PDB file of C-alpha atoms in Angstrom:
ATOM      1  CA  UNK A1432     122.206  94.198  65.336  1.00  0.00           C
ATOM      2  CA  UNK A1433     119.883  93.217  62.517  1.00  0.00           C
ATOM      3  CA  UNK A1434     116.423  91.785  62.744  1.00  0.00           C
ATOM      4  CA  UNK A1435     114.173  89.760  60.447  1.00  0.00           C
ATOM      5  CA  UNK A1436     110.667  91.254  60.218  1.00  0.00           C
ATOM      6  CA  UNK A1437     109.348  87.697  61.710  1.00  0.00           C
ATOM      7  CA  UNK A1438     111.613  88.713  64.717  1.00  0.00           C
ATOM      8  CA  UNK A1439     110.278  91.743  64.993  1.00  0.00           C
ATOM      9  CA  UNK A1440     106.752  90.647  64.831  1.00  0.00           C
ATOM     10  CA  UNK A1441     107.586  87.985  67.420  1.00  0.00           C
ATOM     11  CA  UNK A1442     109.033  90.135  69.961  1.00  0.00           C
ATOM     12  CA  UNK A1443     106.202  93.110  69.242  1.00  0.00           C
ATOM     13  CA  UNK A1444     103.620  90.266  70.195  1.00  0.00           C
ATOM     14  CA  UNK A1445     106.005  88.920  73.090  1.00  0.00           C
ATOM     15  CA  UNK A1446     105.861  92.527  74.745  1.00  0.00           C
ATOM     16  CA  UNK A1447     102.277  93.135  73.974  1.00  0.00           C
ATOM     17  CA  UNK A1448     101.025  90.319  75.860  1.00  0.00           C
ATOM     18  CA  UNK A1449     103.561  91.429  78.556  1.00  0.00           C
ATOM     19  CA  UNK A1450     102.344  95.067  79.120  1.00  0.00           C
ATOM     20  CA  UNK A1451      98.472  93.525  78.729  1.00  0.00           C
ATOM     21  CA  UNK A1452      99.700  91.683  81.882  1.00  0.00           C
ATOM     22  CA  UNK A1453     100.972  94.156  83.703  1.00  0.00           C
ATOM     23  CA  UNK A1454      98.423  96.819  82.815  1.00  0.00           C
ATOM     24  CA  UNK A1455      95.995  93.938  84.286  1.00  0.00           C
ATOM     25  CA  UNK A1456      98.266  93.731  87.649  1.00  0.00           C
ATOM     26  CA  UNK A1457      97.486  97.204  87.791  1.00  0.00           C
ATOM     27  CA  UNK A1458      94.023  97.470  87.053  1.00  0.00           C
ATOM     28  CA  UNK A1459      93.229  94.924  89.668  1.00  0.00           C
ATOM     29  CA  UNK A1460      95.392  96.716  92.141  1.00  0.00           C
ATOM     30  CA  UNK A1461      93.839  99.938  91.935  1.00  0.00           C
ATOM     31  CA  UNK A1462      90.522  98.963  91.680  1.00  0.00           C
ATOM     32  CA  UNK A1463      89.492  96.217  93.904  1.00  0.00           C
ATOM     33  CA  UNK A1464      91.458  95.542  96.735  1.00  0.00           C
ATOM     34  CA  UNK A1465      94.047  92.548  95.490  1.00  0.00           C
ATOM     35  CA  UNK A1466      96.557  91.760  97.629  1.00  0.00           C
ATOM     36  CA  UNK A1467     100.106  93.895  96.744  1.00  0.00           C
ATOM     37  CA  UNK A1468     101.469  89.969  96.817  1.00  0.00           C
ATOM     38  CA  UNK A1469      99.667  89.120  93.600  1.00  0.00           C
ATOM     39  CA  UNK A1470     100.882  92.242  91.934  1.00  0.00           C
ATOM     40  CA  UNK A1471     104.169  91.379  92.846  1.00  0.00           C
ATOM     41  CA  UNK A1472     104.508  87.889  92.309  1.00  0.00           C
ATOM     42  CA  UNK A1473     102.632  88.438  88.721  1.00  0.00           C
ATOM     43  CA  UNK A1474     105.347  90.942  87.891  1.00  0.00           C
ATOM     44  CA  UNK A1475     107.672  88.027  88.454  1.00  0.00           C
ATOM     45  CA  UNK A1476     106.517  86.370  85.617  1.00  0.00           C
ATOM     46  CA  UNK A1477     107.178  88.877  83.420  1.00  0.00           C
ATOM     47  CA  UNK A1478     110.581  87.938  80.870  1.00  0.00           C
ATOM     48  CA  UNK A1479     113.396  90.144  81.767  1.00  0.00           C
ATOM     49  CA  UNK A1480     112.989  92.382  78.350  1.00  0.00           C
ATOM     50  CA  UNK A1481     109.818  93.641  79.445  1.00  0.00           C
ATOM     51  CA  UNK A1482     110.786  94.344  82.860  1.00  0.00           C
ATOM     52  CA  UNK A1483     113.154  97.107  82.083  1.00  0.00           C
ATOM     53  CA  UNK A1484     110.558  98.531  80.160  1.00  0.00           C
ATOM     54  CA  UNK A1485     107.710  98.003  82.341  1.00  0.00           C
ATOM     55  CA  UNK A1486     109.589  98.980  85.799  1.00  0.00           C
ATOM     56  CA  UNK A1487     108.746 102.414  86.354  1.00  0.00           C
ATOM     57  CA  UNK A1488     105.205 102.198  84.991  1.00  0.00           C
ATOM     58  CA  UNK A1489     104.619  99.265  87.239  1.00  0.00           C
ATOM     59  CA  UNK A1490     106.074 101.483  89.860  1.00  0.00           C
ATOM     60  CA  UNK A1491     104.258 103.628  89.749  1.00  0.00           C
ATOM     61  CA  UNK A1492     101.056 102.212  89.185  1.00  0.00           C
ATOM     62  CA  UNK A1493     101.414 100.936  93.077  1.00  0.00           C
ATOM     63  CA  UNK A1494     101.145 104.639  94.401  1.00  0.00           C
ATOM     64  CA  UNK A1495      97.247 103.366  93.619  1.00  0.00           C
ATOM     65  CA  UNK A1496      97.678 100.090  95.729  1.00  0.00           C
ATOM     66  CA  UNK A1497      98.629 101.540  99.018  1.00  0.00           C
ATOM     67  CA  UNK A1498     102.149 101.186  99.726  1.00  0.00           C
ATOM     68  CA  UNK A1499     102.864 103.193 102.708  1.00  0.00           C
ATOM     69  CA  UNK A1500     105.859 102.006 103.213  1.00  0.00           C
ATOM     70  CA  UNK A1501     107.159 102.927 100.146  1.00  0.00           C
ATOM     71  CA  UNK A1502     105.403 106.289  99.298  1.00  0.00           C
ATOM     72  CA  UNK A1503     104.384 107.690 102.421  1.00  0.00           C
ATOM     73  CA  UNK A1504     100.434 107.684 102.663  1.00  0.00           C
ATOM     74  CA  UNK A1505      99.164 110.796 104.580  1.00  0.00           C
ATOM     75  CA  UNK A1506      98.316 109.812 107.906  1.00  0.00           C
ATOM     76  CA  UNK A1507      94.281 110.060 108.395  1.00  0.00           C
ATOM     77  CA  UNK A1508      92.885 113.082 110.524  1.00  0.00           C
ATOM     78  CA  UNK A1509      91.841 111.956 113.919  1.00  0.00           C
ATOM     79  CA  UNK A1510      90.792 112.910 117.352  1.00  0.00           C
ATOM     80  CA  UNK A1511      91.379 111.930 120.749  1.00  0.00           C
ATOM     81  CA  UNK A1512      88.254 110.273 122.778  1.00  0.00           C
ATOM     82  CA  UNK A1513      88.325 110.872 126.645  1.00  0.00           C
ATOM     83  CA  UNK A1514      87.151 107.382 127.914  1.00  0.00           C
ATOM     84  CA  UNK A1515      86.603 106.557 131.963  1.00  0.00           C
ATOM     85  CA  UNK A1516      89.696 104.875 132.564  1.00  0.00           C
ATOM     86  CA  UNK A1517      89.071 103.987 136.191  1.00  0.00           C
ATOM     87  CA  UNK A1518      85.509 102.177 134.848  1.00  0.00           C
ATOM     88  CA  UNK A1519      87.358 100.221 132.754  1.00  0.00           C
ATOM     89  CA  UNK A1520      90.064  99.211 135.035  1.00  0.00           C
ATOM     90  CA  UNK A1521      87.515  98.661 137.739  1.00  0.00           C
ATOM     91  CA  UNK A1522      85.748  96.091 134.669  1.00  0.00           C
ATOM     92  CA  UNK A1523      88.394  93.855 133.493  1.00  0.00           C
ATOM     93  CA  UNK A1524      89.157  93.918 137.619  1.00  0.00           C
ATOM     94  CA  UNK A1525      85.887  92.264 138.188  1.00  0.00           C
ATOM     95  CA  UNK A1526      86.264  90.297 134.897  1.00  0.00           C
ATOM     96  CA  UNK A1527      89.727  88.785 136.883  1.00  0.00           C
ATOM     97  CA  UNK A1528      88.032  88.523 140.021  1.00  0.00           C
ATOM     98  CA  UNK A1529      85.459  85.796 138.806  1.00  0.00           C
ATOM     99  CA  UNK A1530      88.401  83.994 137.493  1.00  0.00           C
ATOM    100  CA  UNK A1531      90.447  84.088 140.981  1.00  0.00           C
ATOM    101  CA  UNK A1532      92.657  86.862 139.805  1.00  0.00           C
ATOM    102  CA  UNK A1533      93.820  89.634 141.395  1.00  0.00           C
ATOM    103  CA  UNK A1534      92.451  93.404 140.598  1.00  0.00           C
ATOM    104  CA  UNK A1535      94.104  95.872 137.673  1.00  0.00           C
ATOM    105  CA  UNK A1536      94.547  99.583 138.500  1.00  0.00           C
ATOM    106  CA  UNK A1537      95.093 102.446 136.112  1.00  0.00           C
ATOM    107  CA  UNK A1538      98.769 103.565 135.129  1.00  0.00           C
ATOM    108  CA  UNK A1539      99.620 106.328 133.223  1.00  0.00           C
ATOM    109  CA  UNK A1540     102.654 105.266 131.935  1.00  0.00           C
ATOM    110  CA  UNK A1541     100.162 102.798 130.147  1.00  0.00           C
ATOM    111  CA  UNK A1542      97.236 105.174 129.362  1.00  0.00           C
ATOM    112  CA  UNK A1543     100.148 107.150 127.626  1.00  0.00           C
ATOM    113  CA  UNK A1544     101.335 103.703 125.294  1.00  0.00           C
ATOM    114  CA  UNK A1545      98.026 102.761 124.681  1.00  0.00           C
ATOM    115  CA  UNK A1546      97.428 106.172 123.034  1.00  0.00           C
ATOM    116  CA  UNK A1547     100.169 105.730 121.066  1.00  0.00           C
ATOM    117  CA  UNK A1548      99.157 102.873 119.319  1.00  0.00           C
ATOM    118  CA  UNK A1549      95.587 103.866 118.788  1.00  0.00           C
ATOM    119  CA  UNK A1550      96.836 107.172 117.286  1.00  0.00           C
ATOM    120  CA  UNK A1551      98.917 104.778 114.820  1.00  0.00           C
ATOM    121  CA  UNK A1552      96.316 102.473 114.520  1.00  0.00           C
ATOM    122  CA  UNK A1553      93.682 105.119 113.763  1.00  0.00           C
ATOM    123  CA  UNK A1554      95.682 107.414 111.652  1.00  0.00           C
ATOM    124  CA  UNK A1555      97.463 104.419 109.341  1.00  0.00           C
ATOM    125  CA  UNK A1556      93.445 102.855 109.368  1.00  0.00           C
ATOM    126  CA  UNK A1557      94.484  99.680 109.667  1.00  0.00           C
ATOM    127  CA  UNK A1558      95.750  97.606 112.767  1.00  0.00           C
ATOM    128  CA  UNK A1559      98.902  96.663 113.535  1.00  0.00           C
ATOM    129  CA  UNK A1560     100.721  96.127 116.982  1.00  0.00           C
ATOM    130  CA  UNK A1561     104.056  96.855 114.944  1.00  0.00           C
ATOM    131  CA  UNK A1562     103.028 100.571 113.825  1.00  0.00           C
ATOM    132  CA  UNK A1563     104.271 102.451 116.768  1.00  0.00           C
ATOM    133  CA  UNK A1564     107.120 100.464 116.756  1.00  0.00           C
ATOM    134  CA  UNK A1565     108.415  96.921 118.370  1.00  0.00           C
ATOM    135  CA  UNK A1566     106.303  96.036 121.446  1.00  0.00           C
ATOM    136  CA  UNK A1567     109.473  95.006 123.594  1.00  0.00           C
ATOM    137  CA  UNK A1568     110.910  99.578 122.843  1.00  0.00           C
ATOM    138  CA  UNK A1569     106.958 100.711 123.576  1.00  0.00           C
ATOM    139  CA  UNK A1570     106.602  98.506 126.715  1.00  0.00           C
ATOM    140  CA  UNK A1571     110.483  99.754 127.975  1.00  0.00           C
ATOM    141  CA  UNK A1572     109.161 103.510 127.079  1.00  0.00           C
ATOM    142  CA  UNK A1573     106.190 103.107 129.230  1.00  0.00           C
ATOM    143  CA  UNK A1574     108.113 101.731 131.916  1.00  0.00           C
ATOM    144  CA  UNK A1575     106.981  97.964 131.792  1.00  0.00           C
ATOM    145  CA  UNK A1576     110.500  96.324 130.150  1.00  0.00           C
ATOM    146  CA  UNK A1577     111.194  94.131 132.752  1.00  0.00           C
ATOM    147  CA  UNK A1578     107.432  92.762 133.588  1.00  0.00           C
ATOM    148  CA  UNK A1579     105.071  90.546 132.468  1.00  0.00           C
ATOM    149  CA  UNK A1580     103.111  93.062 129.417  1.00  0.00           C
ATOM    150  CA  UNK A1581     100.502  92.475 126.645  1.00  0.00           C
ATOM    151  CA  UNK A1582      98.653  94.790 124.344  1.00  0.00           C
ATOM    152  CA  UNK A1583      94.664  94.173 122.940  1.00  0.00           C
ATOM    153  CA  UNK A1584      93.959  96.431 120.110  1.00  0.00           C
ATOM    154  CA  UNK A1585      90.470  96.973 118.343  1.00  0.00           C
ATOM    155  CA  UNK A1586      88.254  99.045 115.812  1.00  0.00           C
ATOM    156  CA  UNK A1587      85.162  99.681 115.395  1.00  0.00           C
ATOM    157  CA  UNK A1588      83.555  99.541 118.443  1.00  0.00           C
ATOM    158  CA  UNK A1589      81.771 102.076 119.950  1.00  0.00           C
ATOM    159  CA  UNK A1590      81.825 102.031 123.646  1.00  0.00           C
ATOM    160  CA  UNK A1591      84.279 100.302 125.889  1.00  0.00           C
ATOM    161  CA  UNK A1592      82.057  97.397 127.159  1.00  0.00           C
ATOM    162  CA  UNK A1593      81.374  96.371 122.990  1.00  0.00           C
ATOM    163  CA  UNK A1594      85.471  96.406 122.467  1.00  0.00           C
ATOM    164  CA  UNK A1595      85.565  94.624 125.908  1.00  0.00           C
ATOM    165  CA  UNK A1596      83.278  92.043 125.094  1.00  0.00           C
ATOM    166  CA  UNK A1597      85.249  91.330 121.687  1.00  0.00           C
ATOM    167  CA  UNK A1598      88.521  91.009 123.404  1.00  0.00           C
ATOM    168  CA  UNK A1599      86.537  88.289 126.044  1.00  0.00           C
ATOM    169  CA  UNK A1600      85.021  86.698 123.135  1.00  0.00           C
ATOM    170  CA  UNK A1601      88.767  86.302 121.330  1.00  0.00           C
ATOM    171  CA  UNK A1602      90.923  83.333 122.654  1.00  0.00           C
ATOM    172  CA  UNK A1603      94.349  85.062 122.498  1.00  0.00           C
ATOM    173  CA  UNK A1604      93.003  89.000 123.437  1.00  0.00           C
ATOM    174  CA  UNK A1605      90.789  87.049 126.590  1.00  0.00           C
ATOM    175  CA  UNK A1606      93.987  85.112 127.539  1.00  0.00           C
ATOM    176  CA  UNK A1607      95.739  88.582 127.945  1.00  0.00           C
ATOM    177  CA  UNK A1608      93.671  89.867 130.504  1.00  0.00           C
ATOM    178  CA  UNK A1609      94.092  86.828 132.062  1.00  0.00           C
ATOM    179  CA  UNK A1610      97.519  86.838 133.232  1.00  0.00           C
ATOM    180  CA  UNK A1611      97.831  86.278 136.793  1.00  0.00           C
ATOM    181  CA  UNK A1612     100.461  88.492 137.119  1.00  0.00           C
ATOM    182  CA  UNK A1613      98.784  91.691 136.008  1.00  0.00           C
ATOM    183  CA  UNK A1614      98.600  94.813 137.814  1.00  0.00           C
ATOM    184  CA  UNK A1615      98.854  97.749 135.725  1.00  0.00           C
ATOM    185  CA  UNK A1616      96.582  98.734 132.832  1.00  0.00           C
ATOM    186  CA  UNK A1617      96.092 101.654 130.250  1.00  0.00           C
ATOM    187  CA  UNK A1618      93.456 102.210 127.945  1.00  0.00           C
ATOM    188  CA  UNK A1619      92.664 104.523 124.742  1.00  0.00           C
ATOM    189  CA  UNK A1620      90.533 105.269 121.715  1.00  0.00           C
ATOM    190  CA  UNK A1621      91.227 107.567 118.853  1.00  0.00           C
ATOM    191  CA  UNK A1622      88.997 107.951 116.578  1.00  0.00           C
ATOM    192  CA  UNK A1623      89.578 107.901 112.201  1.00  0.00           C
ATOM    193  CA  UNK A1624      86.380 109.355 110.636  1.00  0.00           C
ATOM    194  CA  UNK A1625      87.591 108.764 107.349  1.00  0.00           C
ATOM    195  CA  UNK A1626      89.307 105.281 107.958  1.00  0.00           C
ATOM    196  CA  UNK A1627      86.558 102.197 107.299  1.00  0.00           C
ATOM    197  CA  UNK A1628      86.608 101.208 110.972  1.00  0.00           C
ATOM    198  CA  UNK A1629      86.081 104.921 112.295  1.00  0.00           C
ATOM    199  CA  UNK A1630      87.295 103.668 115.810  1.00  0.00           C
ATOM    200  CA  UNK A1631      90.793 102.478 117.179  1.00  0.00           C
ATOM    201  CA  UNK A1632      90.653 100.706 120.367  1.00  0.00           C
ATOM    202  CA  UNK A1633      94.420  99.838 122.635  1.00  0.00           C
ATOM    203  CA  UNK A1634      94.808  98.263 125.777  1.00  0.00           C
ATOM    204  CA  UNK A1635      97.618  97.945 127.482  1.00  0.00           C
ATOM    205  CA  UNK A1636      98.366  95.623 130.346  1.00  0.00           C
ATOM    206  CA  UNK A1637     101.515  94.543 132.786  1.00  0.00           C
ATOM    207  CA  UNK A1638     102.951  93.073 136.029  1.00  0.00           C
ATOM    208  CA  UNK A1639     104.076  95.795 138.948  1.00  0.00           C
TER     209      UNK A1639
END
């Protein structure tokens, strides 16, 4: 197929301005924290010529962004902290108590899901109650399918009664440990040095 040199021109200028585009998606990406959306949803903008050419650079300009899902992010180093479970099930029991509630004991079918997801939590450095999987297959695994179950997760606090007293002060987390029917709870922290929260919080609570 033949060209005009005014064609040519044209289109040169047409995919200039497109790779200035997506070289800005990219920038912006890498560098300050934007939203993958944005990225995305400039990309979309882009006229199909340009895409074809543009698709693997843009591709993998997002290893920068921090797509786990798609490239596999190394999972942060972390360790384990040893908390006094019984204190804090003997806390949220008096917590209940002046609400008319009945007391919470420690289960270690719990202890064991709420490590889980602060070992998730921690090493991903980010939370998320869909990390160490659906909450429905977590609760079934730790034996609490069939009864009444909720989860509170946190970071950045550094002793139980500072996580506690966010999860009081939060409408939804507060109205968790708040369910009459609760009798059951498991708690754990795991700790991301090199995340920006340093400290994953989970709590785990259900029915008998």
């Amino acid at each position: 197929m033949n060209f005009s040199p005014l064609a040519i021109d044209r289109r040169f200028l047409r995919l200039h301005g497109t790779l200035t585009r997506a070289l800005i998606v990219l920038y912006a990406c890498n560098g300050w924290d934007r939203p993958n959306r944005w990225a995305i949803l400039t990309m979309t903008s882009v006229p199909k010529i340009a895409r074809r050419i543009l698709a693997l650079g843009f591709v993998l300009g997002l290893a920068g962004c921090g797509t786990p899902a798609i490239f596999g992010e190394p999972a942060l180093p972390t360790s384990v902290v040893i908390l006094d479970e019984e204190a804090a099930a003997a806390a949220i029991s008096q917590y209940r108590a002046r609400h008319g509630l009945g007391p919470v004991t420690v289960d270690s079918g719990l202890v064991r899901a709420a490590s889980l997801q602060a070992r998730v939590n921690a090493e991903a450095g980010r939370l998320s109650h869909d990390l160490g999987g659906g909450f429905h297959a977590r609760m079934a695994a730790a034996g609490a399918g069939r009864a009444y179950a909720a989860e509170n997760l946190g970071a950045g606090a550094t002793t139980f009664d500072e996580a506690f007293a966010r999860w009081k002060a939060s409408s939804e987390h507060n109205k968790n440990m708040l369910i009459p029917q609760l009798k059951r709870v498991g708690i754990a922290r795991v700790d991301a040095p090199g995340s920006r929260y340093k400290r994953f919080w989970a709590l785990v609570l259900a029915s008998g």
